[in-house]
PDB file of C-alpha atoms in Angstrom:
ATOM      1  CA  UNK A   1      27.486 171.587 107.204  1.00  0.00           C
ATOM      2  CA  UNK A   2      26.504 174.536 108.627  1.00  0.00           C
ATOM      3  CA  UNK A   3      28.020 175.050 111.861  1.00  0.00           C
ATOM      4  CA  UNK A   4      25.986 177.392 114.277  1.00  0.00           C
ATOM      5  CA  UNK A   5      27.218 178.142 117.067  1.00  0.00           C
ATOM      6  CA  UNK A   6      25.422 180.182 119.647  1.00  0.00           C
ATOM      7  CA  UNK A   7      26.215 181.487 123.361  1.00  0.00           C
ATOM      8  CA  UNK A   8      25.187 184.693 125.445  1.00  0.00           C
ATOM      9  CA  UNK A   9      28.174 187.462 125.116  1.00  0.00           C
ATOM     10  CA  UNK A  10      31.052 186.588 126.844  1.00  0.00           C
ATOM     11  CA  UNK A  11      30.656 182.917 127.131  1.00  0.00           C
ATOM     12  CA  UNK A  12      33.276 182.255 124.713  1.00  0.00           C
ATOM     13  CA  UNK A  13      31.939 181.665 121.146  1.00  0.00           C
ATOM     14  CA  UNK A  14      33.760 184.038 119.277  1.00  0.00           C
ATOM     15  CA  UNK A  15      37.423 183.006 120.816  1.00  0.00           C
ATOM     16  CA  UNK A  16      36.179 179.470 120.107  1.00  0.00           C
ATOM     17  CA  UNK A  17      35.663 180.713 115.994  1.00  0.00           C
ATOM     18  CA  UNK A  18      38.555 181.138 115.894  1.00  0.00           C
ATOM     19  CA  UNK A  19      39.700 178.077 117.394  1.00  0.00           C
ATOM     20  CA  UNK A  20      37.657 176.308 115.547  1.00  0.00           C
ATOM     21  CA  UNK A  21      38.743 177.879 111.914  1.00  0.00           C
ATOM     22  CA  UNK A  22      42.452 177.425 113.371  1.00  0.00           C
ATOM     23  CA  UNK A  23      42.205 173.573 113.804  1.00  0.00           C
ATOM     24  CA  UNK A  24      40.350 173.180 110.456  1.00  0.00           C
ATOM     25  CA  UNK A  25      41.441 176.036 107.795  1.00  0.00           C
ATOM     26  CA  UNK A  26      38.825 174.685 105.682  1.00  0.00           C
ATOM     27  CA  UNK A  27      35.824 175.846 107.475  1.00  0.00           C
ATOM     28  CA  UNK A  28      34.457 178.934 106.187  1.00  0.00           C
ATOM     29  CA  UNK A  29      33.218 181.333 108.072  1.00  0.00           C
ATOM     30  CA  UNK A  30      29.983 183.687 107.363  1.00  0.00           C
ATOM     31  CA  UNK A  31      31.420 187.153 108.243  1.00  0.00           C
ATOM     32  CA  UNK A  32      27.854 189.147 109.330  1.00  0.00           C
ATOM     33  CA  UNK A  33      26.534 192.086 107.754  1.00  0.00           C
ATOM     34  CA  UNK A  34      25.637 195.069 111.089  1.00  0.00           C
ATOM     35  CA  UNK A  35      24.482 198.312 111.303  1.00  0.00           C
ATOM     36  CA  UNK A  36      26.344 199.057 114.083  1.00  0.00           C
ATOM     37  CA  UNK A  37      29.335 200.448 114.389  1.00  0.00           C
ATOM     38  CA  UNK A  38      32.877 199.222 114.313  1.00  0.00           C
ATOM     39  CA  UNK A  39      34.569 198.640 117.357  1.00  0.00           C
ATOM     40  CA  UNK A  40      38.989 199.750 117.851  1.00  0.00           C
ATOM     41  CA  UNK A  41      40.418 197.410 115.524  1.00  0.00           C
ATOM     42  CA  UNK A  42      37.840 195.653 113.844  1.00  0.00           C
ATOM     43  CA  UNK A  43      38.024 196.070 109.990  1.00  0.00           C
ATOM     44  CA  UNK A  44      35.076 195.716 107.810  1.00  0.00           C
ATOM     45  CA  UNK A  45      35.004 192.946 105.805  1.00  0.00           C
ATOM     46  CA  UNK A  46      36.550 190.704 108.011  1.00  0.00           C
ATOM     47  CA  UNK A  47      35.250 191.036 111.122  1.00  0.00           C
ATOM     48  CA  UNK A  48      31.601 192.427 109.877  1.00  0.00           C
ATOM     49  CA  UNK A  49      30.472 194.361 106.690  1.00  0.00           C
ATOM     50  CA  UNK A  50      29.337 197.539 108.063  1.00  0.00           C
ATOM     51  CA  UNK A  51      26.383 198.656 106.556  1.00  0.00           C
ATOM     52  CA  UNK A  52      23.614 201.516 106.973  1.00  0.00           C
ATOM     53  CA  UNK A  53      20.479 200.505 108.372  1.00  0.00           C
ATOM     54  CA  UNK A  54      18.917 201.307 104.415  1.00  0.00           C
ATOM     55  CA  UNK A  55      21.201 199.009 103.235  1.00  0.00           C
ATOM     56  CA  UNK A  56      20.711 196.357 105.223  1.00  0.00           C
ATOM     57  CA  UNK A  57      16.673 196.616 105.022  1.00  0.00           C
ATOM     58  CA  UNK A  58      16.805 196.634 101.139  1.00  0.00           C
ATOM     59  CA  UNK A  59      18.725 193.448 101.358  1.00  0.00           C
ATOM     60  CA  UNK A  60      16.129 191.784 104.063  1.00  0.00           C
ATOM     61  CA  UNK A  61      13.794 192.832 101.151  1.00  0.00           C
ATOM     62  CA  UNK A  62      15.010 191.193  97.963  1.00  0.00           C
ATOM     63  CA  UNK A  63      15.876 187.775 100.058  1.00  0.00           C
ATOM     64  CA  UNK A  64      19.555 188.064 100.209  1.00  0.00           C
ATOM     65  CA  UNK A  65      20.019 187.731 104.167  1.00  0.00           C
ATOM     66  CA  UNK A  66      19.786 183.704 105.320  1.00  0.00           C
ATOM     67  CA  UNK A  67      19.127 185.059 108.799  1.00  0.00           C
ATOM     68  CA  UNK A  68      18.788 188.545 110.402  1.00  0.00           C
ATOM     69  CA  UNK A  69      18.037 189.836 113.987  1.00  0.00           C
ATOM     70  CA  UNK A  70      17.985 192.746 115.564  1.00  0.00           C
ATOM     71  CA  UNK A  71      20.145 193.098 118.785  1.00  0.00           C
ATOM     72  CA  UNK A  72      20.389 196.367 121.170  1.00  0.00           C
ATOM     73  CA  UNK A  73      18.918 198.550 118.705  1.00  0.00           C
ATOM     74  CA  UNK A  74      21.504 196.987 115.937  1.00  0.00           C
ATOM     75  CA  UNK A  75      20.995 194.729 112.690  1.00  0.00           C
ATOM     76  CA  UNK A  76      22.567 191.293 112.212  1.00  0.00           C
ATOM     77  CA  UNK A  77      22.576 189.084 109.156  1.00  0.00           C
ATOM     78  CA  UNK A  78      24.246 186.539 107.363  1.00  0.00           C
ATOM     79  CA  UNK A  79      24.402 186.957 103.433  1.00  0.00           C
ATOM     80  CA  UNK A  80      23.417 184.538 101.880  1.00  0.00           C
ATOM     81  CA  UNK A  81      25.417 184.266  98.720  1.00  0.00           C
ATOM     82  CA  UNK A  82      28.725 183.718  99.885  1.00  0.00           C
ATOM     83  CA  UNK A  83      26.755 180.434 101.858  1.00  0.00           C
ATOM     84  CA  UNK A  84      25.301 179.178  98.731  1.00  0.00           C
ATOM     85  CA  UNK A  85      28.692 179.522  97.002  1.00  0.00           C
ATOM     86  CA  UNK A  86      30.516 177.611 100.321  1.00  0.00           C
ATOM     87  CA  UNK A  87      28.002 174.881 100.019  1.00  0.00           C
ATOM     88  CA  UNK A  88      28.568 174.286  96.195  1.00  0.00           C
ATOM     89  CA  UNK A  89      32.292 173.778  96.959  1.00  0.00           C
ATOM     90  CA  UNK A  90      31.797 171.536  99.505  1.00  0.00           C
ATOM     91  CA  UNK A  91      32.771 173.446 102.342  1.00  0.00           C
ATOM     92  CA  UNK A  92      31.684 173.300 105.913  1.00  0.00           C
ATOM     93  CA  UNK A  93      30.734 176.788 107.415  1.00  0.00           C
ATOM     94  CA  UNK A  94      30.367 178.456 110.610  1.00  0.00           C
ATOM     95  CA  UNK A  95      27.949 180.935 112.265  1.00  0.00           C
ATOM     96  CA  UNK A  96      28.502 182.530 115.298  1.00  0.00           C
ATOM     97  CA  UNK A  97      25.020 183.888 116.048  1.00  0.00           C
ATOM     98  CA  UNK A  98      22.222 184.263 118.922  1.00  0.00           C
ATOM     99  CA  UNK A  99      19.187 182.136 119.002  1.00  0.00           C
ATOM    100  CA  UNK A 100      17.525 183.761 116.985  1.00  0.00           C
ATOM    101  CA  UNK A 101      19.383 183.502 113.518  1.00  0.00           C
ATOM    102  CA  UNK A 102      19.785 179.521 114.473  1.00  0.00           C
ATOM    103  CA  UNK A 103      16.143 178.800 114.677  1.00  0.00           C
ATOM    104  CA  UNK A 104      16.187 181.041 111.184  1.00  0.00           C
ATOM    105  CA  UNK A 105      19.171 178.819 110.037  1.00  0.00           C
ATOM    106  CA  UNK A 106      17.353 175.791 110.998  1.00  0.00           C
ATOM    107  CA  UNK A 107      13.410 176.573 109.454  1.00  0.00           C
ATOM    108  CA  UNK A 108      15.183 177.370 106.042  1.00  0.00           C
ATOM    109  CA  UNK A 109      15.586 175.130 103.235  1.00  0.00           C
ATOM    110  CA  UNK A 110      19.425 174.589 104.560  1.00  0.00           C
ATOM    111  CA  UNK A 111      18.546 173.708 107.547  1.00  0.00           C
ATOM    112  CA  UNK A 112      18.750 169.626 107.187  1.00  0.00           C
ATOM    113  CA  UNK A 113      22.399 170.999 106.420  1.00  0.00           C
ATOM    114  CA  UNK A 114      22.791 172.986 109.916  1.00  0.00           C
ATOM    115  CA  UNK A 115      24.424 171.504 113.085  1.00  0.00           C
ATOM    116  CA  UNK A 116      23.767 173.668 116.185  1.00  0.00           C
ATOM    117  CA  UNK A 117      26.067 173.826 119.396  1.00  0.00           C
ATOM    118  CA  UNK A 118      25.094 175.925 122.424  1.00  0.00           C
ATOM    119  CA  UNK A 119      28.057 177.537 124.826  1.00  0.00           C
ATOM    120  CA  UNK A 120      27.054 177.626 128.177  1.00  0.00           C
ATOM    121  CA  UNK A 121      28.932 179.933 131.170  1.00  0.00           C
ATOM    122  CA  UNK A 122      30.145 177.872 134.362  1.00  0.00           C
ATOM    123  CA  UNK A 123      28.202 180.711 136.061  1.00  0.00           C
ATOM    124  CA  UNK A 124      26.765 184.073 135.928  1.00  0.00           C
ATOM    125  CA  UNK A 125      29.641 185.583 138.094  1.00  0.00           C
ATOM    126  CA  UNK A 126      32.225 184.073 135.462  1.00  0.00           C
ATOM    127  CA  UNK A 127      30.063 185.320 132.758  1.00  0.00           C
ATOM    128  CA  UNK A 128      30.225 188.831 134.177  1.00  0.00           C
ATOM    129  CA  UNK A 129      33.757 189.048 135.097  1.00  0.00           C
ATOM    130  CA  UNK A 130      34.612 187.956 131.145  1.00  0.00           C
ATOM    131  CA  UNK A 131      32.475 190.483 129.815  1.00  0.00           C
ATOM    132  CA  UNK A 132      34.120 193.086 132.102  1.00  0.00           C
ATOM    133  CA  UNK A 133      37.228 191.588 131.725  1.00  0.00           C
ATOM    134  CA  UNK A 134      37.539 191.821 127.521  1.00  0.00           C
ATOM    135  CA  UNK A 135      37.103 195.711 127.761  1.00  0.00           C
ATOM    136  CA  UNK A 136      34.875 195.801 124.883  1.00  0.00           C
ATOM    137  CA  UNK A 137      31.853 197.763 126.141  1.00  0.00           C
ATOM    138  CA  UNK A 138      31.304 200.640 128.518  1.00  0.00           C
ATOM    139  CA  UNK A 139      29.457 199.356 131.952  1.00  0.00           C
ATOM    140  CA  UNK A 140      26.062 200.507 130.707  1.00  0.00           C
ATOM    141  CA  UNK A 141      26.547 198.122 127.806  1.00  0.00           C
ATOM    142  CA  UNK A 142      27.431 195.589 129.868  1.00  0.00           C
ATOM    143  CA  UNK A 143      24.717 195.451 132.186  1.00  0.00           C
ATOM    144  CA  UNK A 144      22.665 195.147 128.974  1.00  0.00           C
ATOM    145  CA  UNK A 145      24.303 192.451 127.822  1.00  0.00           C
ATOM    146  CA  UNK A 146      23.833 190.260 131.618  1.00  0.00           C
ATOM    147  CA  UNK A 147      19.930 191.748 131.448  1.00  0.00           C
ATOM    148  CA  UNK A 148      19.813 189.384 128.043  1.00  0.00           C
ATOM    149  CA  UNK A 149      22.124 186.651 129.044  1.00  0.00           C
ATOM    150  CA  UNK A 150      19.447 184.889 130.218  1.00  0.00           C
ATOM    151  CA  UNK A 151      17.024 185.263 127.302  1.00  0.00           C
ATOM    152  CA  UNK A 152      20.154 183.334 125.387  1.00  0.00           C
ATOM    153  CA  UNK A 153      20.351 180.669 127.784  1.00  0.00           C
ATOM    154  CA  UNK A 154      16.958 180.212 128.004  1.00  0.00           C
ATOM    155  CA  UNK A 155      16.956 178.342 124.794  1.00  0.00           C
ATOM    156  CA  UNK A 156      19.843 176.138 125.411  1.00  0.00           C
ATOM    157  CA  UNK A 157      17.373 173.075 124.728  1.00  0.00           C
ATOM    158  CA  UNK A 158      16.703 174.148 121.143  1.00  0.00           C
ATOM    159  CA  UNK A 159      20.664 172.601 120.366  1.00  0.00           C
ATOM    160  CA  UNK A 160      21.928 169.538 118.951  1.00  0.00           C
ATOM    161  CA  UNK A 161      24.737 170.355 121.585  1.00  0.00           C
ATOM    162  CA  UNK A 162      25.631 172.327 124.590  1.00  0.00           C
ATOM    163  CA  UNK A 163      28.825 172.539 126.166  1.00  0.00           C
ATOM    164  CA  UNK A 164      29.826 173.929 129.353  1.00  0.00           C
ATOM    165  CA  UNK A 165      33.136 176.528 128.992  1.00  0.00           C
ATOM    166  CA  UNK A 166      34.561 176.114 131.957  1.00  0.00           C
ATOM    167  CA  UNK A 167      38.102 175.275 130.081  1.00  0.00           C
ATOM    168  CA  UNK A 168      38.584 177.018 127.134  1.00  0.00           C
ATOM    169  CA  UNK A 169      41.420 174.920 125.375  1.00  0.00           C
ATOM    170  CA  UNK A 170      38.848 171.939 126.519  1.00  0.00           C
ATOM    171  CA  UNK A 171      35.874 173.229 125.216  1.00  0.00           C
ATOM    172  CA  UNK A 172      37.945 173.429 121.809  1.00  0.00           C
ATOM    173  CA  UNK A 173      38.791 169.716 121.556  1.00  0.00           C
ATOM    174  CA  UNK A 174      35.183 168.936 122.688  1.00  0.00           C
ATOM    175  CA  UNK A 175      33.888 171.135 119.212  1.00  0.00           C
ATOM    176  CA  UNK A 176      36.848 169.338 117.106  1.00  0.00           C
ATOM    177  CA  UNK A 177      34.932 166.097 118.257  1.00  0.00           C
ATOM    178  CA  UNK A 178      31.735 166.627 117.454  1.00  0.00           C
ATOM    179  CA  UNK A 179      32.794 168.036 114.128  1.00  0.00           C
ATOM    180  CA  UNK A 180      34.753 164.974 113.142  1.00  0.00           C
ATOM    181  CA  UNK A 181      31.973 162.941 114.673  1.00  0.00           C
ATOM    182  CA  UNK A 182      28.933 164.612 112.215  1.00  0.00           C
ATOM    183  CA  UNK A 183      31.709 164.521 109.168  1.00  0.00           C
ATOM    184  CA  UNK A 184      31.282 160.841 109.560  1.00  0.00           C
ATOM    185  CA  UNK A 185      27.819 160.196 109.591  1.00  0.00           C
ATOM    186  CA  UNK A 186      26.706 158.264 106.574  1.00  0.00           C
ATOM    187  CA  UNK A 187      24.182 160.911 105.517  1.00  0.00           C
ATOM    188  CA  UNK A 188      26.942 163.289 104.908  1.00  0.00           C
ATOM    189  CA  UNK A 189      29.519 160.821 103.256  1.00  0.00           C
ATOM    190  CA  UNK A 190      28.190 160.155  99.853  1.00  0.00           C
ATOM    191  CA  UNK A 191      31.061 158.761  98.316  1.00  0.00           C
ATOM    192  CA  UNK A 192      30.052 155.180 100.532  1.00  0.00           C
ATOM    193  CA  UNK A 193      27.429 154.185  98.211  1.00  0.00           C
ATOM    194  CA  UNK A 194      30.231 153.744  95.150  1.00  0.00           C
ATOM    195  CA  UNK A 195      32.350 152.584  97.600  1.00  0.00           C
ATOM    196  CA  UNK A 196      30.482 149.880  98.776  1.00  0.00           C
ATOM    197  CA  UNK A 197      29.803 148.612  95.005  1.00  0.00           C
ATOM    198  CA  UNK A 198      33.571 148.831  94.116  1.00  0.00           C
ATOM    199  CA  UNK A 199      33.523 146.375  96.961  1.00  0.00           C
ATOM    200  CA  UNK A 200      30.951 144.144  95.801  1.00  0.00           C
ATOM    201  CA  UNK A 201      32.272 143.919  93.124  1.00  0.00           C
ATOM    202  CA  UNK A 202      35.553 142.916  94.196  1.00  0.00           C
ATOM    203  CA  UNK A 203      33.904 140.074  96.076  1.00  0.00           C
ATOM    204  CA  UNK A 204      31.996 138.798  93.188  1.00  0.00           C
ATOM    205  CA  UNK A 205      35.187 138.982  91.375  1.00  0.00           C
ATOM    206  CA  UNK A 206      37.048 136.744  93.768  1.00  0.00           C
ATOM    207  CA  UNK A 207      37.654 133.116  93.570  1.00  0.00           C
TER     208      UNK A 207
END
């Protein structure tokens, strides 16, 4: 699967990443290429790969970005190589990316493969406070980022899912579900149909 997961900034999606990739060590994670730059303590080529803004465009160009958007003057993108590669072994992957990229995600050819979960703030005031509260962007910044909250939110119905984070280490468990819920559909279990003939065969066998 491809796992999007999408939120305005400061609702919680990249904490719950990590949760996520915690609980299941198998899920892969699509690590974005930006053109901005990196913040204290984030090291390229594991948190982004920082590119230049040429870079970036050639690759938009020759087809090798899944998704792209631009966001407060920046580029975002997910490679799409290291997807393909994921996919062929078998491994589930996640996205944490804005609206945008997921209705990219989901209007690809992968996108019967994509499973899309919305975060939602308990409030605006609680969505504020975090943003102010992480000490990730000067107050200019942030007042950016709450002038777009609402553009993000706005497309909360586009989601196979939408949770409310008013508990973080609840909205975790409520992700694990829903995980282990669409691992178990029978569209994405295609070891039943041999299963099910080892079976009937086993019954035709039987006295």
């Amino acid at each position: 699967m491809l796992i999007i997961l999408s939120s305005p900034s400061g609702a919680g999606k990249s904490t719950l990443s990590r949760m996520l990739r915690e609980w299941d060590s198998d899920i892969g994670f699509s690590i974005s290429y930006t053109t901005r730059n990196p913040r204290i303590g984030e090291i390229d080529g594991q948190d982004y790969h920082f590119v230049s803004k040429d870079e970036f465009q050639k690759d938009i160009a020759a087809g090798k970005m899944l998704e792209h958007a631009e966001v407060f003057g920046n580029l975002y993108g997910s490679p799409l190589a290291p997807i393909k590669r994921a996919i062929n072994l078998g491994r589930d992957i996640l996205f944490d990316i804005d609206w945008k990229g997921a209705q990219q995600i989901q209007n690809s050819p992968l996108g019967p493969n994509s499973l899309s979960i919305f975060i939602l703030p308990p409030s605006i005031a609680e969505l504020q406070k975090r943003l102010e509260k992480r000490g990730l962007d000067k107050i200019d910044v942030i007042r950016e980022r709450m002038k777009r909250s609402w553009d993000e939110i706005s497309h909360w119905n586009e989601y196979a899912y939408v949770l409310i984070n008013k508990n973080l280490e609840q909205t975790a468990e409520q992700l694990q579900n829903i995980i282990t819920a669409e691992r178990s559909k029978r569209s994405r279990q295609p070891e039943l149909y041999s299963h099910v003939m080892q079976l009937q065969d086993e019954f035709e066998q039987s006295p």
